[in-house]
Coordinates of C-alpha atoms and ligand atoms in Angstrom, one line a residue:
M5 CA 48.1 -137.3 -16.9
P6 CA 50.9 -136.3 -14.3
R7 CA 49.4 -134.5 -11.1
A8 CA 51.1 -131.5 -9.3
F9 CA 50.0 -130.2 -5.9
I10 CA 51.1 -126.6 -5.3
T11 CA 51.0 -124.5 -2.2
G12 CA 51.1 -120.7 -2.7
I13 CA 49.0 -121.1 -5.6
T14 CA 47.8 -117.4 -5.4
G15 CA 51.3 -116.0 -5.1
Q16 CA 53.4 -114.8 -8.3
D17 CA 55.2 -118.2 -8.5
G18 CA 52.2 -120.5 -7.9
Q19 CA 50.4 -118.8 -10.8
H20 CA 53.4 -118.9 -13.3
L21 CA 53.9 -122.7 -12.2
A22 CA 50.2 -123.6 -12.5
Q23 CA 50.2 -122.3 -16.1
F24 CA 53.4 -123.9 -17.0
L25 CA 52.5 -127.3 -15.5
H26 CA 49.1 -127.1 -17.3
D27 CA 50.8 -126.4 -20.6
Q28 CA 53.1 -129.5 -20.0
G29 CA 49.9 -131.6 -19.8
Y30 CA 49.6 -131.7 -15.8
D31 CA 46.5 -131.8 -13.7
V32 CA 47.2 -129.0 -11.3
Y33 CA 45.9 -128.9 -7.7
G34 CA 46.1 -125.7 -5.7
M35 CA 46.1 -125.6 -1.9
V36 CA 43.9 -122.7 -0.7
K37 CA 43.8 -121.7 2.9
G38 CA 41.1 -120.0 4.9
Q39 CA 37.2 -119.7 4.4
S40 CA 37.2 -117.3 1.6
N41 CA 40.6 -116.6 0.3
P42 CA 40.1 -113.2 -1.6
R43 CA 42.9 -113.8 -4.2
I44 CA 41.7 -117.3 -5.4
A45 CA 38.6 -116.1 -7.3
A46 CA 40.9 -113.9 -9.7
V47 CA 43.3 -116.6 -10.2
L48 CA 40.7 -119.2 -11.0
E49 CA 39.1 -116.7 -13.6
E50 CA 42.3 -116.7 -15.3
M51 CA 43.2 -120.4 -14.9
P52 CA 39.9 -122.4 -14.4
F53 CA 41.8 -125.6 -14.9
I54 CA 43.1 -125.5 -11.3
E55 CA 41.5 -127.8 -8.8
T56 CA 41.5 -126.1 -5.5
V57 CA 42.0 -128.3 -2.2
P58 CA 41.5 -126.8 1.2
G59 CA 44.6 -126.8 3.4
D60 CA 46.9 -124.7 5.8
L61 CA 50.6 -124.9 6.3
A62 CA 50.0 -124.4 10.0
D63 CA 47.7 -127.6 10.2
L64 CA 49.3 -131.0 9.4
P65 CA 46.1 -132.9 9.3
S66 CA 44.7 -130.7 6.7
L67 CA 48.0 -131.3 4.7
V68 CA 47.7 -135.0 5.0
K69 CA 44.0 -134.7 3.7
A70 CA 45.0 -132.5 0.9
I71 CA 47.7 -135.0 -0.4
E72 CA 45.4 -137.8 0.2
V73 CA 42.7 -136.2 -2.1
S74 CA 45.0 -134.9 -4.8
Q75 CA 47.4 -138.0 -5.1
P76 CA 50.1 -136.1 -6.6
D77 CA 53.1 -137.1 -8.5
E78 CA 54.9 -133.9 -7.6
V79 CA 54.5 -131.4 -4.7
Y80 CA 55.8 -127.8 -5.0
N81 CA 56.0 -126.1 -1.6
L82 CA 55.8 -122.4 -2.6
G83 CA 53.5 -121.2 0.2
A84 CA 55.1 -119.0 2.8
I85 CA 55.2 -115.5 4.6
S86 CA 57.2 -114.2 1.9
F87 CA 57.7 -110.6 2.5
V88 CA 61.0 -110.0 4.3
A89 CA 60.3 -106.7 5.8
M90 CA 57.1 -108.1 7.5
S91 CA 58.9 -110.9 9.0
F92 CA 60.6 -108.5 11.4
N93 CA 57.1 -107.7 12.8
Q94 CA 55.7 -111.3 12.6
A95 CA 58.7 -113.4 13.4
E96 CA 56.9 -116.3 15.3
L97 CA 54.2 -116.4 12.4
T98 CA 57.0 -116.4 9.7
A99 CA 59.0 -119.2 11.6
N100 CA 55.8 -121.2 11.9
I101 CA 54.6 -120.9 8.3
T102 CA 57.7 -120.3 6.4
G103 CA 59.8 -122.7 8.6
L104 CA 57.7 -125.3 10.3
G105 CA 55.4 -125.4 7.4
V106 CA 58.0 -127.1 5.3
L107 CA 58.5 -129.9 7.9
R108 CA 54.6 -130.4 8.0
M109 CA 54.5 -130.6 4.2
L110 CA 57.4 -133.0 4.1
E111 CA 55.7 -135.2 7.0
A112 CA 52.3 -135.2 5.0
V113 CA 54.1 -136.3 1.9
R114 CA 55.9 -139.1 3.8
M115 CA 52.8 -140.2 5.6
V116 CA 50.7 -140.6 2.6
G117 CA 53.3 -141.5 0.2
G118 CA 55.0 -144.1 2.3
A119 CA 58.5 -143.9 4.1
E120 CA 60.8 -145.7 1.9
N121 CA 61.5 -144.8 -1.7
N122 CA 58.7 -142.4 -1.5
P123 CA 57.4 -141.9 -5.2
I124 CA 56.1 -138.3 -4.7
R125 CA 58.8 -135.7 -5.7
F126 CA 59.0 -132.6 -3.6
Y127 CA 60.1 -129.3 -4.4
Q128 CA 60.9 -126.5 -1.7
A129 CA 61.3 -122.8 -2.5
S130 CA 64.3 -122.1 -0.6
S131 CA 65.7 -118.5 -1.1
S132 CA 68.9 -116.4 -1.5
E133 CA 67.8 -114.5 1.7
M134 CA 69.5 -117.5 3.5
F135 CA 72.9 -116.3 2.4
G136 CA 72.1 -112.8 3.9
K137 CA 75.4 -111.3 5.2
V138 CA 77.2 -113.1 2.5
R139 CA 80.3 -115.1 3.1
E140 CA 81.5 -115.2 -0.5
T141 CA 80.5 -113.8 -3.9
P142 CA 79.0 -114.9 -6.1
Q143 CA 76.9 -117.3 -3.7
T144 CA 76.9 -121.1 -4.8
E145 CA 75.2 -124.2 -3.5
A146 CA 78.3 -124.6 -1.1
T147 CA 78.1 -121.0 0.4
P148 CA 77.6 -120.9 4.1
F149 CA 74.3 -119.2 5.2
H150 CA 74.0 -116.1 7.3
P151 CA 70.4 -115.1 7.3
R152 CA 69.5 -111.5 8.2
S153 CA 65.8 -111.6 9.0
P154 CA 63.3 -113.9 10.6
Y155 CA 62.2 -114.9 7.0
G156 CA 65.9 -115.8 6.2
C157 CA 66.2 -117.8 9.3
A158 CA 62.9 -119.7 8.8
K159 CA 64.1 -120.5 5.2
V160 CA 67.3 -121.9 6.5
F161 CA 65.4 -124.3 8.7
G162 CA 63.1 -125.3 5.8
H163 CA 66.2 -125.7 3.5
D164 CA 67.9 -127.9 6.2
I165 CA 64.9 -130.1 6.9
V166 CA 64.6 -130.9 3.3
V167 CA 68.1 -132.2 3.2
N168 CA 67.4 -134.1 6.4
Y169 CA 64.4 -136.0 5.0
R170 CA 66.1 -136.7 1.6
E171 CA 69.0 -138.2 3.7
S172 CA 66.8 -139.8 6.5
Y173 CA 64.0 -141.2 4.5
D174 CA 65.3 -141.4 0.9
M175 CA 62.8 -139.0 -0.2
F176 CA 63.1 -137.3 -3.6
A177 CA 63.2 -133.8 -2.1
C178 CA 65.0 -130.8 -3.8
S179 CA 65.4 -127.2 -2.9
G180 CA 65.9 -124.4 -5.4
I181 CA 67.7 -121.4 -3.9
L182 CA 66.0 -119.0 -6.0
F183 CA 67.3 -115.5 -6.2
N184 CA 64.9 -112.5 -6.7
H185 CA 62.6 -113.2 -9.4
E186 CA 60.0 -110.7 -10.6
G187 CA 57.6 -110.0 -13.3
P188 CA 54.0 -108.4 -14.0
R189 CA 52.3 -110.8 -11.4
R190 CA 54.7 -109.5 -8.5
G191 CA 52.8 -108.2 -5.4
I192 CA 53.1 -104.3 -5.0
E193 CA 55.0 -104.5 -1.8
F194 CA 58.1 -105.8 -3.4
V195 CA 60.7 -103.1 -4.6
T196 CA 60.4 -103.9 -8.3
R197 CA 56.8 -103.7 -8.7
K198 CA 56.5 -100.8 -6.2
V199 CA 58.9 -98.9 -8.6
T200 CA 57.4 -99.9 -11.9
N201 CA 53.9 -99.1 -10.7
A202 CA 54.7 -95.7 -9.3
V203 CA 56.8 -94.9 -12.5
A204 CA 53.7 -95.8 -14.6
R205 CA 51.4 -93.8 -12.4
I206 CA 53.8 -90.6 -12.4
K207 CA 54.2 -90.8 -16.2
L208 CA 50.3 -90.9 -16.4
G209 CA 50.0 -87.9 -14.0
L210 CA 48.2 -90.0 -11.4
Q211 CA 51.0 -89.9 -8.6
Q212 CA 53.7 -87.2 -7.8
E213 CA 56.6 -89.2 -6.1
I214 CA 57.7 -92.7 -4.9
V215 CA 58.9 -93.2 -1.3
L216 CA 61.5 -95.8 -1.0
G217 CA 63.9 -97.3 1.7
N218 CA 67.5 -98.4 1.1
L219 CA 68.7 -97.6 -2.6
D220 CA 72.2 -99.1 -2.3
S221 CA 71.3 -102.7 -1.8
K222 CA 72.0 -104.9 -4.6
R223 CA 69.9 -107.9 -5.9
D224 CA 70.3 -110.6 -8.6
W225 CA 66.9 -109.9 -10.4
G226 CA 65.5 -112.6 -12.9
Y227 CA 62.1 -113.2 -14.6
A228 CA 59.8 -115.6 -12.5
G229 CA 58.5 -117.2 -15.8
D230 CA 62.0 -118.5 -16.2
Y231 CA 62.4 -119.5 -12.6
V232 CA 59.4 -121.8 -12.3
K233 CA 60.6 -123.8 -15.2
A234 CA 63.8 -124.4 -13.2
M235 CA 61.6 -125.9 -10.4
W236 CA 60.0 -128.4 -12.7
M237 CA 63.5 -129.3 -14.1
M238 CA 64.7 -130.2 -10.7
L239 CA 61.9 -132.7 -10.3
Q240 CA 62.6 -134.2 -13.7
A241 CA 66.3 -135.0 -12.8
D242 CA 67.5 -138.6 -12.0
E243 CA 68.7 -137.7 -8.6
P244 CA 67.3 -135.1 -6.0
D245 CA 69.6 -132.3 -5.3
D246 CA 69.7 -128.5 -4.5
Y247 CA 70.4 -125.9 -7.1
V248 CA 71.1 -121.9 -7.0
I249 CA 68.8 -120.3 -9.6
A250 CA 70.0 -116.9 -10.5
T251 CA 71.0 -114.7 -13.5
G252 CA 74.7 -114.0 -12.2
Q253 CA 74.3 -110.3 -12.6
T254 CA 73.5 -107.9 -9.9
H255 CA 72.0 -104.3 -9.9
S256 CA 71.3 -101.9 -7.1
I257 CA 67.9 -100.5 -6.2
E258 CA 69.0 -97.1 -7.7
D259 CA 69.9 -98.8 -11.0
L260 CA 66.3 -100.4 -11.0
V261 CA 64.8 -96.8 -10.4
E262 CA 66.8 -95.3 -13.1
R263 CA 66.1 -97.8 -15.6
A264 CA 62.3 -97.8 -14.9
F265 CA 62.2 -94.0 -15.3
A266 CA 64.3 -94.3 -18.4
E267 CA 61.7 -96.6 -19.9
V268 CA 58.8 -93.8 -19.8
G269 CA 61.5 -91.2 -21.0
I270 CA 62.1 -89.4 -17.7
E271 CA 66.0 -89.0 -17.4
D272 CA 66.4 -87.3 -14.0
W273 CA 64.6 -89.3 -11.6
R274 CA 65.6 -87.8 -8.6
P275 CA 62.9 -85.0 -8.1
Y276 CA 60.3 -88.0 -8.1
V277 CA 62.0 -90.2 -5.3
R278 CA 62.1 -89.7 -1.7
Q279 CA 63.7 -91.8 1.0
D280 CA 61.9 -92.8 4.3
P281 CA 63.5 -94.6 7.2
K282 CA 60.4 -96.6 7.7
F283 CA 61.3 -98.5 4.6
F284 CA 64.8 -99.3 5.9
R285 CA 65.1 -102.9 7.5
P286 CA 66.6 -103.6 10.9
A287 CA 69.2 -105.7 9.2
E288 CA 69.9 -105.5 5.5
V289 CA 71.1 -108.0 2.9
D290 CA 73.5 -105.7 1.0
L291 CA 74.8 -107.7 -2.0
L292 CA 73.3 -110.7 -3.6
I293 CA 74.6 -112.3 -6.8
G294 CA 74.2 -116.0 -7.6
D295 CA 76.2 -118.5 -9.6
P296 CA 73.7 -120.7 -11.5
S297 CA 76.4 -122.7 -13.2
K298 CA 75.5 -126.1 -11.5
A299 CA 71.8 -125.6 -12.7
K300 CA 73.1 -125.0 -16.2
R301 CA 75.5 -128.0 -16.2
E302 CA 73.3 -130.5 -14.7
L303 CA 69.7 -129.4 -15.8
G304 CA 70.4 -127.4 -18.8
W305 CA 68.6 -124.4 -17.3
E306 CA 69.4 -120.9 -18.4
P307 CA 67.4 -117.6 -17.8
D308 CA 66.0 -116.1 -21.1
V309 CA 64.8 -112.7 -19.9
S310 CA 67.5 -110.1 -19.1
F311 CA 67.1 -107.2 -16.4
P312 CA 66.5 -104.5 -19.0
E313 CA 63.9 -106.8 -20.6
L314 CA 62.4 -107.5 -17.1
V315 CA 62.1 -103.8 -16.3
S316 CA 60.7 -102.8 -19.5
M317 CA 58.0 -105.6 -19.4
M318 CA 57.0 -104.6 -15.9
V319 CA 56.6 -100.8 -16.7
R320 CA 54.8 -101.5 -19.8
N321 CA 52.3 -103.8 -18.0
D322 CA 51.8 -101.2 -15.2
L323 CA 51.4 -98.4 -17.9
E324 CA 48.5 -100.6 -19.4
I325 CA 46.8 -101.5 -16.2
E326 CA 46.9 -98.1 -14.7
A327 CA 45.8 -96.3 -17.9
K328 CA 42.9 -98.6 -18.3
K329 CA 42.0 -98.0 -14.5
A330 CA 42.0 -94.2 -15.1
G331 CA 40.3 -94.3 -18.5
I332 CA 43.4 -92.9 -20.1
A333 CA 44.1 -93.7 -23.8
L334 CA 47.7 -94.6 -24.3
Ligands
GDR415 P1 63.6 -109.2 -1.0 O1 62.8 -108.2 -1.9 O2 63.6 -108.8 0.5 O3 65.0 -109.3 -1.6 O4 63.1 -110.6 -0.9 P2 62.1 -106.8 -1.8 O5 61.8 -106.5 -3.2 O6 61.1 -106.6 -0.7 O7 63.5 -106.0 -1.5 C1 64.6 -105.9 -2.3 C2 65.4 -104.8 -1.7 O8 65.0 -103.5 -1.9 C3 65.2 -102.6 -0.8 N1 64.0 -101.6 -0.9 C4 62.8 -101.8 -0.6 N2 62.1 -102.9 -0.5 C5 60.7 -102.8 -0.6 N3 60.0 -104.0 -0.4 N4 60.2 -101.5 -0.4 C6 60.7 -100.5 -0.5 O9 60.1 -99.3 -0.6 C7 62.1 -100.4 -0.7 N5 63.3 -99.6 -0.7 C8 64.4 -100.2 -0.8 C9 65.1 -103.6 0.3 O10 65.7 -102.9 1.4 C10 65.9 -104.9 -0.2 O11 67.3 -104.6 0.0 C11 62.4 -111.3 -2.1 C12 61.2 -112.0 -1.6 O12 60.4 -112.4 -2.8 C13 61.6 -113.3 -0.7 O13 60.3 -114.0 -0.4 C14 62.5 -114.0 -1.6 O14 63.0 -115.2 -0.9 C15 63.7 -113.3 -2.1 O15 63.3 -112.0 -2.7 C16 64.7 -113.9 -2.9

């Protein structure tokens, strides 16, 4: 059985990827940091097939040990401080984990797998946040980076060091430049889930309003389940390379809000939405729209779930969860 090693196993993508790889017949190893990681118990309850391995992206010896123990064919580095807004407050931590963590992971793979023609295949979770103040629209693999947050800067370092290790040590190392991807497993701090959860609670009479930041910024939102498949496809290709993974369509936060409220039959959303400067960012990424044509051409990858389907899936999921918690029959 092929073996996959995943960092960030308790995050949205780690969970989707673990299930996907298990379904493909992989043995799945998930790196878990800390003495008693509060999220891993819930993940293991749903996916008991995951073998957990201790390790921390801030600690190279632990990564070497983790790779030695799991002996993977494929490594997926999804672990990061991933919340852009938080990276402004914890910039050094973000640089260390989201940036230098990639270097440490590559180094662990190189040390354990051997320097030349390393057989371990490596995937790095790069991000559309690297484009930041975009230089062209839509963004492709060739678009120059202009990150707008400590998170984006750290991701640029991670991206560049993957290219460098590929070129220097002939490693099979790829980066997926993933645009925003969402779903029912999304953390509540991200805007899509924050909105769909609040809309569900407002519909059920559990909450009065939702407080948001910038409603004008635009994102290219896809479904996380579609995007983890692209990660795997990159590692099955003949040659390692970098790919933009996106839908090619963009929507504003306002569009998201409108569609989520419409899903529960509320046409006029304005009375329920308040803006607060505390949710505005010191520097914003105004317009993201990715061109996934290389991934389609070379990998045969295409997204299945559309933006309306995604919002509908998330609102319905939150309605079910919130109704169950409150003991309300739907
Ligand atoms: P993003 O996702 O920063 O694009 O990064 P997020 O959902 O946090 O923000 C998207 C946009 O929504 C605006 N916004 C708000 N955002 C949040 N979180 N909360 C609010 O109340 C709110 N109001 C408006 C933001 O200003 C922003 O413009 C995500 C993460 O998953 C990264 O890790 C990943 O790399 C990128 O997507 C691709």
